[in-house]
Amino acid sequence: MNTTSLPRSLLLGIAFAQGLCLLVLYRSVEFDFWPSESPVWAFPLWTLAITAPLLLLLSIDRDNYVSVAKHVAAFGALLALLALYTGYQAEPFKEFPIESMTATFVITIGLASFKALMYLQQRANRVPLTYEVLFTNSWRNFLVGVLAGIFTLIFWLILALWGELFKIIEIDFFYELFTEDWFLIPALAVAFGLGISLFRELTRVIDNITKLLHWLIKLLLPLLLIVAVIFLGALPVTGLDLLWDTGSGTALLLWLLALVLFFTNAVYQDGREANPYPLLMHRAIFAGLCVMPVVAALAFYGVLLRLMQYGWTIER
């Protein structure tokens, strides 16, 4: 990504527009007007209001406006269709709980957007598609988002302190202003957009933080595999019933798989660099990875049990 020529005014304009859209959608929920009571419309509108501006904020520079806009529009159309289908599943409104379905949709769309962003940035900047660039962009996007979120949180805390200080001396104007949704939501959106534009320019700092995180993950990967192997070794003794009785056994197994996959990918990357571990530890890690298909098989078996119990229903 070209971080030396970010059009900050445009990025702040996008962030402000996002804040206005989120304000309207928030008020529709607060005051029960359209589209809050129509999931078929609410899901796509919330999805586009959150994802499209974020993709633009993380991708735009002075040389790729048109290309980024085209790619974001195409991906946004796909997300809107998925959200439309999810909203259709949530009909009729308030007839059954949809919290679990909504949470699953949010996580899925978040992961899909994160993955798509890496490819979007390469295509928009006409960079050859390589694993190295994908890996670098993924960590930069993640850390820029996290740091921008921390920046926004600190901004909100300063506003809260500002309002409380003046409230103590009986000047309520600032407290009342900073607690109004019409002010707070756009202000926080602009603060988040400003944070993204600032941290996107600090690529050297972001890359140094990435190196530190890689080092920590390198230390933790063996421990994670030890936990997985010992857990699998204990299952023949305890049996599977205790795992399934928790109601979240399959989810825990999938989280274990996800963490092992993430840590392994972060440590070994594309496999072109020198072995990050001594040979003996490398072989032990390889042996630990060989048992991960067993964890995947157990998770699949857990899903089958749930299907046998509930079928393709909301409870399932």
Tab-separated table of C-alpha atoms in Angstrom:
chain	number	residue	atom	x	y	z
A	1	MET	CA	0.000	0.000	0.000
A	2	ASN	CA	1.193	3.520	-0.673
A	3	THR	CA	1.268	5.159	2.740
A	4	THR	CA	3.296	8.220	1.803
A	5	SER	CA	0.491	10.074	0.066
A	6	LEU	CA	-2.723	9.379	1.924
A	7	PRO	CA	-5.555	11.812	1.095
A	8	ARG	CA	-6.434	12.521	4.728
A	9	SER	CA	-9.310	14.890	3.975
A	10	LEU	CA	-10.974	12.224	1.834
A	11	LEU	CA	-10.447	9.565	4.476
A	12	LEU	CA	-11.966	11.781	7.161
A	13	GLY	CA	-14.881	12.530	4.834
A	14	ILE	CA	-15.505	8.801	4.398
A	15	ALA	CA	-15.317	8.302	8.164
A	16	PHE	CA	-17.778	11.145	8.775
A	17	ALA	CA	-20.204	9.742	6.198
A	18	GLN	CA	-19.943	6.362	7.890
A	19	GLY	CA	-20.720	7.995	11.220
A	20	LEU	CA	-23.856	9.601	9.796
A	21	CYS	CA	-25.023	6.270	8.334
A	22	LEU	CA	-24.426	4.481	11.627
A	23	LEU	CA	-26.289	7.243	13.468
A	24	VAL	CA	-29.365	6.800	11.279
A	25	LEU	CA	-29.286	3.018	11.697
A	26	TYR	CA	-28.766	3.340	15.455
A	27	ARG	CA	-31.713	5.681	15.785
A	28	SER	CA	-33.860	3.309	13.751
A	29	VAL	CA	-33.205	0.719	16.450
A	30	GLU	CA	-33.734	3.145	19.309
A	31	PHE	CA	-37.033	4.507	17.979
A	32	ASP	CA	-38.302	1.381	16.190
A	33	PHE	CA	-38.604	2.701	12.654
A	34	TRP	CA	-37.494	1.294	9.301
A	35	PRO	CA	-35.254	-0.594	8.722
A	36	SER	CA	-34.777	-1.883	12.283
A	37	GLU	CA	-37.921	-4.018	12.175
A	38	SER	CA	-37.189	-5.431	8.720
A	39	PRO	CA	-34.161	-7.761	8.923
A	40	VAL	CA	-34.147	-8.221	5.127
A	41	TRP	CA	-33.155	-4.555	4.864
A	42	ALA	CA	-31.448	-4.034	8.217
A	43	PHE	CA	-28.786	-6.736	7.751
A	44	PRO	CA	-27.546	-5.449	4.354
A	45	LEU	CA	-27.620	-1.783	5.419
A	46	TRP	CA	-25.694	-2.409	8.650
A	47	THR	CA	-23.234	-4.610	6.772
A	48	LEU	CA	-22.523	-2.032	4.081
A	49	ALA	CA	-22.389	0.871	6.543
A	50	ILE	CA	-19.662	-0.873	8.534
A	51	THR	CA	-17.613	-2.803	5.987
A	52	ALA	CA	-17.524	-0.602	2.882
A	53	PRO	CA	-16.096	2.525	4.592
A	54	LEU	CA	-13.541	0.431	6.495
A	55	LEU	CA	-12.326	-1.199	3.285
A	56	LEU	CA	-12.010	2.238	1.691
A	57	LEU	CA	-10.195	3.705	4.710
A	58	LEU	CA	-7.643	0.887	4.708
A	59	SER	CA	-7.073	0.818	0.943
A	60	ILE	CA	-7.320	4.277	-0.609
A	61	ASP	CA	-4.290	6.358	-1.477
A	62	ARG	CA	-3.814	9.153	-3.983
A	63	ASP	CA	-3.246	6.854	-6.946
A	64	ASN	CA	-5.927	4.184	-6.724
A	65	TYR	CA	-9.321	5.856	-6.099
A	66	VAL	CA	-11.106	4.318	-9.048
A	67	SER	CA	-9.640	0.845	-8.692
A	68	VAL	CA	-10.409	0.651	-4.971
A	69	ALA	CA	-13.948	1.925	-5.500
A	70	LYS	CA	-14.625	-0.751	-8.133
A	71	HIS	CA	-13.306	-3.585	-5.988
A	72	VAL	CA	-15.118	-2.389	-2.858
A	73	ALA	CA	-18.359	-2.024	-4.823
A	74	ALA	CA	-18.081	-5.569	-6.173
A	75	PHE	CA	-17.272	-7.078	-2.790
A	76	GLY	CA	-19.939	-4.925	-1.119
A	77	ALA	CA	-22.543	-6.313	-3.517
A	78	LEU	CA	-21.556	-9.846	-2.502
A	79	LEU	CA	-21.770	-8.967	1.192
A	80	ALA	CA	-25.166	-7.346	0.638
A	81	LEU	CA	-26.507	-10.530	-0.962
A	82	LEU	CA	-25.245	-12.640	1.936
A	83	ALA	CA	-26.738	-10.174	4.411
A	84	LEU	CA	-30.019	-10.191	2.498
A	85	TYR	CA	-30.207	-13.979	2.778
A	86	THR	CA	-29.356	-13.849	6.491
A	87	GLY	CA	-32.024	-11.202	7.027
A	88	TYR	CA	-34.499	-13.419	5.195
A	89	GLN	CA	-33.661	-16.221	7.648
A	90	ALA	CA	-34.418	-13.841	10.525
A	91	GLU	CA	-37.989	-13.284	9.341
A	92	PRO	CA	-40.570	-12.965	10.819
A	93	PHE	CA	-39.041	-10.361	13.109
A	94	LYS	CA	-39.073	-11.106	16.872
A	95	GLU	CA	-40.771	-14.460	16.373
A	96	PHE	CA	-37.655	-16.360	17.505
A	97	PRO	CA	-34.220	-15.453	18.920
A	98	ILE	CA	-31.618	-14.496	16.315
A	99	GLU	CA	-28.706	-13.506	18.580
A	100	SER	CA	-26.689	-16.633	17.790
A	101	MET	CA	-27.308	-16.317	14.053
A	102	THR	CA	-26.395	-12.630	14.144
A	103	ALA	CA	-23.161	-13.314	16.026
A	104	THR	CA	-22.204	-16.008	13.511
A	105	PHE	CA	-22.978	-13.656	10.630
A	106	VAL	CA	-20.890	-10.840	12.139
A	107	ILE	CA	-17.887	-13.099	12.709
A	108	THR	CA	-18.157	-14.608	9.227
A	109	ILE	CA	-18.474	-11.255	7.476
A	110	GLY	CA	-15.623	-9.845	9.547
A	111	LEU	CA	-13.279	-12.664	8.597
A	112	ALA	CA	-14.352	-12.537	4.943
A	113	SER	CA	-13.753	-8.785	4.804
A	114	PHE	CA	-10.359	-9.138	6.459
A	115	LYS	CA	-9.277	-11.749	3.924
A	116	ALA	CA	-10.737	-9.874	0.957
A	117	LEU	CA	-8.998	-6.658	2.023
A	118	MET	CA	-5.546	-8.183	1.482
A	119	TYR	CA	-6.362	-9.168	-2.098
A	120	LEU	CA	-8.165	-5.880	-2.745
A	121	GLN	CA	-5.070	-3.915	-1.723
A	122	GLN	CA	-2.852	-5.926	-4.058
A	123	ARG	CA	-5.218	-5.646	-7.019
A	124	ALA	CA	-5.903	-1.949	-6.482
A	125	ASN	CA	-2.189	-1.131	-6.275
A	126	ARG	CA	-1.296	-3.499	-9.151
A	127	VAL	CA	1.139	-5.425	-6.960
A	128	PRO	CA	2.001	-9.009	-8.000
A	129	LEU	CA	0.040	-11.562	-5.990
A	130	THR	CA	2.564	-13.107	-3.598
A	131	TYR	CA	2.273	-14.717	-0.185
A	132	GLU	CA	4.835	-12.305	1.241
A	133	VAL	CA	2.727	-9.255	0.376
A	134	LEU	CA	-0.453	-10.939	1.611
A	135	PHE	CA	1.222	-11.790	4.899
A	136	THR	CA	2.567	-8.260	5.348
A	137	ASN	CA	-0.779	-6.647	4.509
A	138	SER	CA	-2.677	-8.931	6.869
A	139	TRP	CA	-0.562	-7.934	9.866
A	140	ARG	CA	-0.527	-4.271	8.914
A	141	ASN	CA	-4.311	-4.169	8.529
A	142	PHE	CA	-4.836	-5.987	11.821
A	143	LEU	CA	-2.480	-3.755	13.808
A	144	VAL	CA	-3.706	-0.539	12.169
A	145	GLY	CA	-7.287	-1.507	13.079
A	146	VAL	CA	-6.364	-2.381	16.670
A	147	LEU	CA	-4.306	0.771	17.204
A	148	ALA	CA	-7.021	2.934	15.624
A	149	GLY	CA	-9.529	1.307	17.978
A	150	ILE	CA	-7.311	2.120	20.984
A	151	PHE	CA	-6.923	5.680	19.707
A	152	THR	CA	-10.717	5.995	19.438
A	153	LEU	CA	-11.198	4.583	22.953
A	154	ILE	CA	-8.749	7.097	24.409
A	155	PHE	CA	-10.492	9.886	22.475
A	156	TRP	CA	-13.852	8.827	23.964
A	157	LEU	CA	-12.366	8.662	27.489
A	158	ILE	CA	-10.968	12.190	27.116
A	159	LEU	CA	-14.400	13.452	26.041
A	160	ALA	CA	-15.972	11.687	29.026
A	161	LEU	CA	-13.398	13.250	31.384
A	162	TRP	CA	-13.966	16.655	29.779
A	163	GLY	CA	-17.699	16.423	30.307
A	164	GLU	CA	-17.424	15.157	33.892
A	165	LEU	CA	-14.936	17.869	34.911
A	166	PHE	CA	-17.187	20.667	33.705
A	167	LYS	CA	-20.258	18.971	35.164
A	168	ILE	CA	-18.627	19.133	38.592
A	169	ILE	CA	-18.475	22.928	38.372
A	170	GLU	CA	-22.124	22.980	37.164
A	171	ILE	CA	-21.403	23.577	33.480
A	172	ASP	CA	-23.451	20.780	31.909
A	173	PHE	CA	-23.125	21.822	28.277
A	174	PHE	CA	-20.159	19.606	27.433
A	175	TYR	CA	-21.502	16.563	29.299
A	176	GLU	CA	-24.846	16.820	27.545
A	177	LEU	CA	-23.171	17.374	24.168
A	178	PHE	CA	-20.784	14.451	24.486
A	179	THR	CA	-23.560	12.052	25.501
A	180	GLU	CA	-25.813	12.929	22.555
A	181	ASP	CA	-25.813	10.169	19.951
A	182	TRP	CA	-25.963	12.706	17.079
A	183	PHE	CA	-22.579	14.028	18.237
A	184	LEU	CA	-20.881	10.972	19.713
A	185	ILE	CA	-21.358	8.447	16.898
A	186	PRO	CA	-20.028	10.672	14.059
A	187	ALA	CA	-17.235	11.957	16.331
A	188	LEU	CA	-16.062	8.463	17.199
A	189	ALA	CA	-16.277	7.422	13.539
A	190	VAL	CA	-14.095	10.381	12.531
A	191	ALA	CA	-11.654	9.600	15.368
A	192	PHE	CA	-11.382	6.015	14.134
A	193	GLY	CA	-10.837	7.186	10.563
A	194	LEU	CA	-8.173	9.634	11.745
A	195	GLY	CA	-6.494	6.830	13.665
A	196	ILE	CA	-6.416	4.646	10.563
A	197	SER	CA	-4.939	7.431	8.424
A	198	LEU	CA	-2.272	8.159	11.050
A	199	PHE	CA	-1.206	4.582	11.689
A	200	ARG	CA	-1.205	3.647	7.991
A	201	GLU	CA	1.655	6.121	7.595
A	202	LEU	CA	3.700	4.482	10.375
A	203	THR	CA	4.538	1.311	8.467
A	204	ARG	CA	7.990	1.018	10.045
A	205	VAL	CA	6.513	1.090	13.552
A	206	ILE	CA	3.764	-1.365	12.560
A	207	ASP	CA	6.319	-3.760	11.064
A	208	ASN	CA	8.406	-3.635	14.260
A	209	ILE	CA	5.345	-4.512	16.335
A	210	THR	CA	4.680	-7.368	13.915
A	211	LYS	CA	8.194	-8.734	14.499
A	212	LEU	CA	7.607	-8.639	18.266
A	213	LEU	CA	4.312	-10.505	17.928
A	214	HIS	CA	5.968	-13.099	15.670
A	215	TRP	CA	8.576	-13.696	18.350
A	216	LEU	CA	5.911	-14.173	21.037
A	217	ILE	CA	3.904	-16.529	18.820
A	218	LYS	CA	7.063	-18.506	18.082
A	219	LEU	CA	7.454	-19.078	21.832
A	220	LEU	CA	3.806	-20.042	22.327
A	221	LEU	CA	3.315	-22.454	19.411
A	222	PRO	CA	5.079	-25.408	21.133
A	223	LEU	CA	3.010	-24.843	24.288
A	224	LEU	CA	-0.217	-24.780	22.298
A	225	LEU	CA	0.652	-28.059	20.575
A	226	ILE	CA	1.566	-29.647	23.920
A	227	VAL	CA	-1.885	-28.690	25.238
A	228	ALA	CA	-3.556	-30.176	22.161
A	229	VAL	CA	-1.618	-33.460	22.323
A	230	ILE	CA	-2.166	-33.933	26.070
A	231	PHE	CA	-5.874	-33.164	25.655
A	232	LEU	CA	-6.240	-35.752	22.898
A	233	GLY	CA	-4.324	-38.258	25.018
A	234	ALA	CA	-6.738	-37.716	27.904
A	235	LEU	CA	-9.915	-38.233	25.846
A	236	PRO	CA	-9.667	-42.056	25.663
A	237	VAL	CA	-9.583	-42.082	29.480
A	238	THR	CA	-12.371	-39.563	30.131
A	239	GLY	CA	-14.548	-40.387	27.114
A	240	LEU	CA	-16.268	-37.967	24.748
A	241	ASP	CA	-19.507	-37.584	26.698
A	242	LEU	CA	-17.989	-35.014	29.070
A	243	LEU	CA	-16.850	-32.961	26.077
A	244	TRP	CA	-20.239	-32.982	24.340
A	245	ASP	CA	-22.174	-32.374	27.578
A	246	THR	CA	-20.693	-28.883	27.804
A	247	GLY	CA	-22.706	-27.805	24.749
A	248	SER	CA	-19.625	-25.990	23.445
A	249	GLY	CA	-17.216	-28.871	22.900
A	250	THR	CA	-17.206	-28.540	19.119
A	251	ALA	CA	-16.626	-24.795	19.339
A	252	LEU	CA	-13.657	-25.323	21.675
A	253	LEU	CA	-12.133	-27.867	19.302
A	254	LEU	CA	-12.559	-25.486	16.372
A	255	TRP	CA	-10.931	-22.679	18.358
A	256	LEU	CA	-8.022	-24.991	19.123
A	257	LEU	CA	-7.647	-25.786	15.420
A	258	ALA	CA	-7.878	-22.119	14.472
A	259	LEU	CA	-5.196	-21.107	16.959
A	260	VAL	CA	-2.841	-23.883	15.876
A	261	LEU	CA	-3.338	-22.929	12.217
A	262	PHE	CA	-2.816	-19.234	12.928
A	263	PHE	CA	0.273	-19.751	15.078
A	264	THR	CA	1.833	-22.203	12.609
A	265	ASN	CA	1.207	-19.856	9.689
A	266	ALA	CA	2.663	-16.906	11.613
A	267	VAL	CA	5.819	-18.818	12.536
A	268	TYR	CA	6.579	-20.671	9.309
A	269	GLN	CA	4.918	-18.230	6.874
A	270	ASP	CA	5.656	-19.433	3.327
A	271	GLY	CA	8.346	-21.891	4.439
A	272	ARG	CA	11.112	-20.185	2.461
A	273	GLU	CA	12.989	-18.832	5.455
A	274	ALA	CA	15.380	-20.800	7.674
A	275	ASN	CA	13.839	-23.165	10.191
A	276	PRO	CA	12.721	-21.013	13.143
A	277	TYR	CA	13.361	-23.849	15.635
A	278	PRO	CA	16.183	-26.288	16.359
A	279	LEU	CA	15.817	-29.505	14.393
A	280	LEU	CA	14.586	-31.611	17.342
A	281	MET	CA	11.883	-29.094	18.299
A	282	HIS	CA	10.920	-28.681	14.658
A	283	ARG	CA	10.302	-32.416	14.384
A	284	ALA	CA	8.320	-32.406	17.626
A	285	ILE	CA	6.133	-29.583	16.275
A	286	PHE	CA	5.679	-31.483	13.022
A	287	ALA	CA	4.547	-34.544	15.034
A	288	GLY	CA	2.114	-32.379	16.999
A	289	LEU	CA	0.640	-30.967	13.790
A	290	CYS	CA	0.089	-34.498	12.509
A	291	VAL	CA	-2.550	-35.107	15.218
A	292	MET	CA	-4.561	-32.023	14.311
A	293	PRO	CA	-6.687	-33.963	11.791
A	294	VAL	CA	-7.924	-35.964	14.787
A	295	VAL	CA	-9.158	-32.722	16.364
A	296	ALA	CA	-10.852	-31.799	13.079
A	297	ALA	CA	-12.510	-35.227	12.922
A	298	LEU	CA	-13.807	-34.854	16.488
A	299	ALA	CA	-15.214	-31.417	15.677
A	300	PHE	CA	-16.939	-32.837	12.591
A	301	TYR	CA	-18.364	-35.665	14.705
A	302	GLY	CA	-19.671	-33.104	17.202
A	303	VAL	CA	-21.468	-31.233	14.418
A	304	LEU	CA	-23.030	-34.504	13.214
A	305	LEU	CA	-24.308	-35.209	16.721
A	306	ARG	CA	-25.943	-31.795	16.849
A	307	LEU	CA	-27.549	-32.362	13.453
A	308	MET	CA	-28.911	-35.692	14.626
A	309	GLN	CA	-30.389	-33.980	17.693
A	310	TYR	CA	-31.862	-30.826	16.141
A	311	GLY	CA	-31.514	-31.040	12.368
A	312	TRP	CA	-31.121	-27.812	10.404
A	313	THR	CA	-32.877	-25.605	12.952
A	314	ILE	CA	-32.147	-22.486	14.966
A	315	GLU	CA	-31.273	-24.660	17.990
A	316	ARG	CA	-28.697	-26.525	15.913
